[in-house]
mmCIF file of C-alpha atoms in Angstrom:
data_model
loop_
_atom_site.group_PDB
_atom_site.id
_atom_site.type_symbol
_atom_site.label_atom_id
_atom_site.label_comp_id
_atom_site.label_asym_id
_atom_site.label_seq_id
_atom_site.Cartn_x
_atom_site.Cartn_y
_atom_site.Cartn_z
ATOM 1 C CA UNK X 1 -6.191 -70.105 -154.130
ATOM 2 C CA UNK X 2 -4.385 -72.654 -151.565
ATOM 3 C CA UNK X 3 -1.058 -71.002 -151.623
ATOM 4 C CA UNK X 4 -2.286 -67.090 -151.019
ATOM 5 C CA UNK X 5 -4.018 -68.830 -148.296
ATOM 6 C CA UNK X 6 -1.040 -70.856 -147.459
ATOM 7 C CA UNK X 7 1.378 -67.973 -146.832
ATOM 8 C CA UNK X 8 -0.973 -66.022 -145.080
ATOM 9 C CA UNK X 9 -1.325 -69.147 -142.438
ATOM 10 C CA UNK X 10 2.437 -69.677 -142.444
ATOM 11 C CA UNK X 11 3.155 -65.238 -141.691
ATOM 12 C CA UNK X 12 0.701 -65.580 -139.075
ATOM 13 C CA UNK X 13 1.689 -68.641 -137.563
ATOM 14 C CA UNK X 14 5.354 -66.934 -137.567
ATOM 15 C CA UNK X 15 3.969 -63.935 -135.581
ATOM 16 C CA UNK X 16 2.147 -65.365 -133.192
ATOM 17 C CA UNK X 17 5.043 -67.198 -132.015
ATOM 18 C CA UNK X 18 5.846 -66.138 -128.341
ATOM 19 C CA UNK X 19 8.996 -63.877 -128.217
ATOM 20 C CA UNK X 20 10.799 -62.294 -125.164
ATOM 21 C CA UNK X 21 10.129 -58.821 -124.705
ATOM 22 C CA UNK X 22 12.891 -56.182 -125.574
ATOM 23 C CA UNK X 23 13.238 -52.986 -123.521
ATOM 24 C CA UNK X 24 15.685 -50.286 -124.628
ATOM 25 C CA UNK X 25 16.456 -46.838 -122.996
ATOM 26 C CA UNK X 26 17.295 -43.826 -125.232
ATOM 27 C CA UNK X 27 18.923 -40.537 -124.425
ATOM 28 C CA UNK X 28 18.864 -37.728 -126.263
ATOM 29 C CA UNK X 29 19.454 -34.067 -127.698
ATOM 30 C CA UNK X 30 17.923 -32.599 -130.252
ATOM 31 C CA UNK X 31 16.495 -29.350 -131.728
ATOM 32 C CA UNK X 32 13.039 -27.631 -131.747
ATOM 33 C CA UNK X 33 12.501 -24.964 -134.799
ATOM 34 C CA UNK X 34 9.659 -23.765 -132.924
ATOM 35 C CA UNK X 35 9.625 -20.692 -132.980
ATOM 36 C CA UNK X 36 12.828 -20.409 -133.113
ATOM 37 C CA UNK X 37 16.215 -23.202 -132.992
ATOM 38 C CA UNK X 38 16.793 -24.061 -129.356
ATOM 39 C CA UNK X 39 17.917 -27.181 -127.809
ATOM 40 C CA UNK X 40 16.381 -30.013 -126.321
ATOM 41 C CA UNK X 41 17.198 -32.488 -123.959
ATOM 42 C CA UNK X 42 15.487 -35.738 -122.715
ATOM 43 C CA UNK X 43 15.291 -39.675 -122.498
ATOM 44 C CA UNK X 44 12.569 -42.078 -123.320
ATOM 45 C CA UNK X 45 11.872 -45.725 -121.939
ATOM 46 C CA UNK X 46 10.362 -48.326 -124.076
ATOM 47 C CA UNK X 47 9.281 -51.805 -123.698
ATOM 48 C CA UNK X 48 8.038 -54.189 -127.379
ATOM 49 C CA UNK X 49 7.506 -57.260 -128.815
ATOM 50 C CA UNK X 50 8.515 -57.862 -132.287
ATOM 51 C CA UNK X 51 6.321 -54.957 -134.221
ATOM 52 C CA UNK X 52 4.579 -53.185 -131.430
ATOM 53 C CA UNK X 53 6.044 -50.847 -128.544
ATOM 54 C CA UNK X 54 5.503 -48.444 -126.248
ATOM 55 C CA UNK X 55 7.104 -45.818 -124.988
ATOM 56 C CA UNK X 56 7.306 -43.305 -122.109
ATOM 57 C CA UNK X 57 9.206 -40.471 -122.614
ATOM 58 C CA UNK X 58 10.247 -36.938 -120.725
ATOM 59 C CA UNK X 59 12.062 -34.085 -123.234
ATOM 60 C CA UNK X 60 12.815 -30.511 -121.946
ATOM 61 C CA UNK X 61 13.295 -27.159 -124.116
ATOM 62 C CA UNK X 62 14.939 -24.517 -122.245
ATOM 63 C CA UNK X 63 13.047 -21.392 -121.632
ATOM 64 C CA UNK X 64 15.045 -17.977 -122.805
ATOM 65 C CA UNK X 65 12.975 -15.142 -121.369
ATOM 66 C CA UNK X 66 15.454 -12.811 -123.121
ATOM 67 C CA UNK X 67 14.739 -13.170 -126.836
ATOM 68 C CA UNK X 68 11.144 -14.021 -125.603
ATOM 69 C CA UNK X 69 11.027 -18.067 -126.369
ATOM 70 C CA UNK X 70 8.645 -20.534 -124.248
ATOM 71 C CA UNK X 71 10.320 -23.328 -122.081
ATOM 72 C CA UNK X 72 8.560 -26.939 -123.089
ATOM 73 C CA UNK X 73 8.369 -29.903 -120.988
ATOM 74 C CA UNK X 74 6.371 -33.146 -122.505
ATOM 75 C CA UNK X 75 6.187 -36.413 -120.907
ATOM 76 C CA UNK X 76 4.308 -38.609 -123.570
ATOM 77 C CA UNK X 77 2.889 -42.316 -124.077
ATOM 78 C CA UNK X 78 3.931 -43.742 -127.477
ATOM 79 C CA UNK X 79 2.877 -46.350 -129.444
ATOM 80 C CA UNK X 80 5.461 -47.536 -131.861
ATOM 81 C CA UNK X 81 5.398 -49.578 -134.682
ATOM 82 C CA UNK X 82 8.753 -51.023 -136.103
ATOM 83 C CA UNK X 83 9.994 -53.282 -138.870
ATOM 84 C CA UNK X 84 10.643 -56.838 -137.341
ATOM 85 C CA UNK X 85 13.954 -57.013 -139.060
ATOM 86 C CA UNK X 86 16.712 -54.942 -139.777
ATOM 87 C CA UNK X 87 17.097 -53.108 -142.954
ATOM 88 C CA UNK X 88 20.901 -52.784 -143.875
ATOM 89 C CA UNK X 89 21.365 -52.701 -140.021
ATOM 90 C CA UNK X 90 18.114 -50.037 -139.235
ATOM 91 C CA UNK X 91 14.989 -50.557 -137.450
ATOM 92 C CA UNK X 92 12.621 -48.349 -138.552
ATOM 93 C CA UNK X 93 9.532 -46.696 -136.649
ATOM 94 C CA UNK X 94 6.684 -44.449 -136.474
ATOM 95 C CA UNK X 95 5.117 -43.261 -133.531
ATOM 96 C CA UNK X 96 1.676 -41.747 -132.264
ATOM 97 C CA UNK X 97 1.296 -40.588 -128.636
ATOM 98 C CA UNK X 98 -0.536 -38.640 -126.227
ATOM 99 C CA UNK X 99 1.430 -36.027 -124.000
ATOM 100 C CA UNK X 100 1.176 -33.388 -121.229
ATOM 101 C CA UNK X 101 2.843 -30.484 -121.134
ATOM 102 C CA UNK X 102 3.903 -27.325 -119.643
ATOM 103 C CA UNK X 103 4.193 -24.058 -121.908
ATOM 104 C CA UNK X 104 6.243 -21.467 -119.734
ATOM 105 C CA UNK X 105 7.356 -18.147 -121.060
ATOM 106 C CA UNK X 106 8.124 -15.478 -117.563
ATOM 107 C CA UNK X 107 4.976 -15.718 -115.463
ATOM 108 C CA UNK X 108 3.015 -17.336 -118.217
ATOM 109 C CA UNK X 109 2.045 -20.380 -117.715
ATOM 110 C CA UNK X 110 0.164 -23.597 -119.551
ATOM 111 C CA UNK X 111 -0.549 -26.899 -118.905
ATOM 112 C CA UNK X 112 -2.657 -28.928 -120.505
ATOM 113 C CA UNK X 113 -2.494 -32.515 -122.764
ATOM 114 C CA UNK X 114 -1.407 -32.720 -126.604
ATOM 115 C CA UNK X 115 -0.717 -35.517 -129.142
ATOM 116 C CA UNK X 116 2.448 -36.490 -131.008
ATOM 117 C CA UNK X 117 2.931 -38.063 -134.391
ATOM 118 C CA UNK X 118 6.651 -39.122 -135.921
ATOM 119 C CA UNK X 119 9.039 -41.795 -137.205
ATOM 120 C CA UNK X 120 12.704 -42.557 -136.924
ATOM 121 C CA UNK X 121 15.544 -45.013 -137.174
ATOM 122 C CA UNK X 122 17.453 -47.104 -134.508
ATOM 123 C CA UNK X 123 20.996 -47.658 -136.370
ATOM 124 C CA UNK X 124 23.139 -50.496 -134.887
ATOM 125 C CA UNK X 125 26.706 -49.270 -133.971
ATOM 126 C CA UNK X 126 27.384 -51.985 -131.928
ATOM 127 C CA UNK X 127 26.099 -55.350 -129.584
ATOM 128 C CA UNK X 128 23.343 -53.366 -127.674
ATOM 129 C CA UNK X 129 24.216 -49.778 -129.040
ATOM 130 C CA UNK X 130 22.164 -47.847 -131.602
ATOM 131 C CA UNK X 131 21.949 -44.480 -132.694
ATOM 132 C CA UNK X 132 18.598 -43.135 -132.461
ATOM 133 C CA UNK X 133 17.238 -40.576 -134.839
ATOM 134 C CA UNK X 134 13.531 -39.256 -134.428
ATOM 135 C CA UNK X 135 11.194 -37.004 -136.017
ATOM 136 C CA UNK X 136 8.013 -35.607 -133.808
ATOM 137 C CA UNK X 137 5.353 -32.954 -134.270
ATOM 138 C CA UNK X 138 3.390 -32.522 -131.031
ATOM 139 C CA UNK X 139 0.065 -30.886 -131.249
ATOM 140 C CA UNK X 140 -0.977 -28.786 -127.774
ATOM 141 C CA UNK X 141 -4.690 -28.045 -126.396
ATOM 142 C CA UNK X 142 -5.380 -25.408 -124.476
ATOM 143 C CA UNK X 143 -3.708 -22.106 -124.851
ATOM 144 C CA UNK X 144 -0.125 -22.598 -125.907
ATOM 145 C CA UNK X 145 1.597 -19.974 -127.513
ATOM 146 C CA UNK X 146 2.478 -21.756 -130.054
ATOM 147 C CA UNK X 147 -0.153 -25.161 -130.792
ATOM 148 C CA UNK X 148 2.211 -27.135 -133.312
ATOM 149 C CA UNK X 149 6.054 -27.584 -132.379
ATOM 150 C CA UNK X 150 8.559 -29.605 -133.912
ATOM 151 C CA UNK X 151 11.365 -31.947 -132.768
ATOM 152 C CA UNK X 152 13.993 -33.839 -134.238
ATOM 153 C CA UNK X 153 16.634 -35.554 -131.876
ATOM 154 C CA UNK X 154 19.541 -37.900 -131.945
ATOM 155 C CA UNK X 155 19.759 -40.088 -128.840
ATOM 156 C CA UNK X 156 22.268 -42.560 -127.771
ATOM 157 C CA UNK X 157 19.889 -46.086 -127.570
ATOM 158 C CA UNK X 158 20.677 -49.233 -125.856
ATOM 159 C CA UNK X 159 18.555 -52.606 -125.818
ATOM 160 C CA UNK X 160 18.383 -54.751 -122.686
#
């Protein structure tokens, strides 16, 4: 019984030990599938400790009032939580957030709040530089045309 008790006193002693705070921008293009593949652009902010984060980020998909496909802006809150170590030289994540967007299709028009659940991978490429791949599926309110997109991105990532 001492030794269960004995490692769970040493991992928390471990975490609890103050740590500077990191802070890493990300930049990024991806794709949305929703309803239809168009591309995305944006950049997120995020300041963590060792397993907790969180983010702000902005991402913007394109209108094309030709074949008929909604424009989506989203700047979102996230909360992340990451492996404290590297895995084979990857930091994994996942991610819940709340957003607000703006749906725009022509003259049509929607704004209103959503929520965002995902996961993804920093990859160290080198010192400061990762490669950033992320997964999202953002849930709108309101009156979207479409309630449930998708995003996945790559974004060039660099700790500070």
């Amino acid at each position: 019984m001492r030794r269960p008790l004995a490692i769970a006193a040493f991992t928390l002693a471990v975490l609890a030990l103050p740590r500077p705070a990191a802070a890493d921008i990300t930049a990024f293009v991806g794709i949305t599938p929703t309803p239809e593949n168009r591309l995305l652009r944006g950049a997120a902010f995020g300041l963590g400790l060792l397993v907790v984060a969180f983010e702000l980020e902005y991402a913007n998909t394109i209108e094309d009032s030709l074949e008929g496909l909604p424009g989506l802006q989203t700047g979102s809150g996230n909360l992340l939580v990451q492996t404290p170590v590297k895995v084979s030289g990857m930091q994994f994540y996942g991610t819940v957030g709340g957003s607000v967007y703006r749906e725009r299709l022509l003259t049509r028009q929607e704004t209103h709040y959503g929520t965002n659940l995902g996961g993804g991978a920093k990859i160290g490429l080198a010192g400061p530089l990762k490669l950033r791949l992320d997964y999202r599926i953002f849930r709108l309110q309101g009156e979207p045309l479409h309630k449930t997109y998708q995003r996945f991105y790559a974004g060039a990532n660099i700790s500070f």
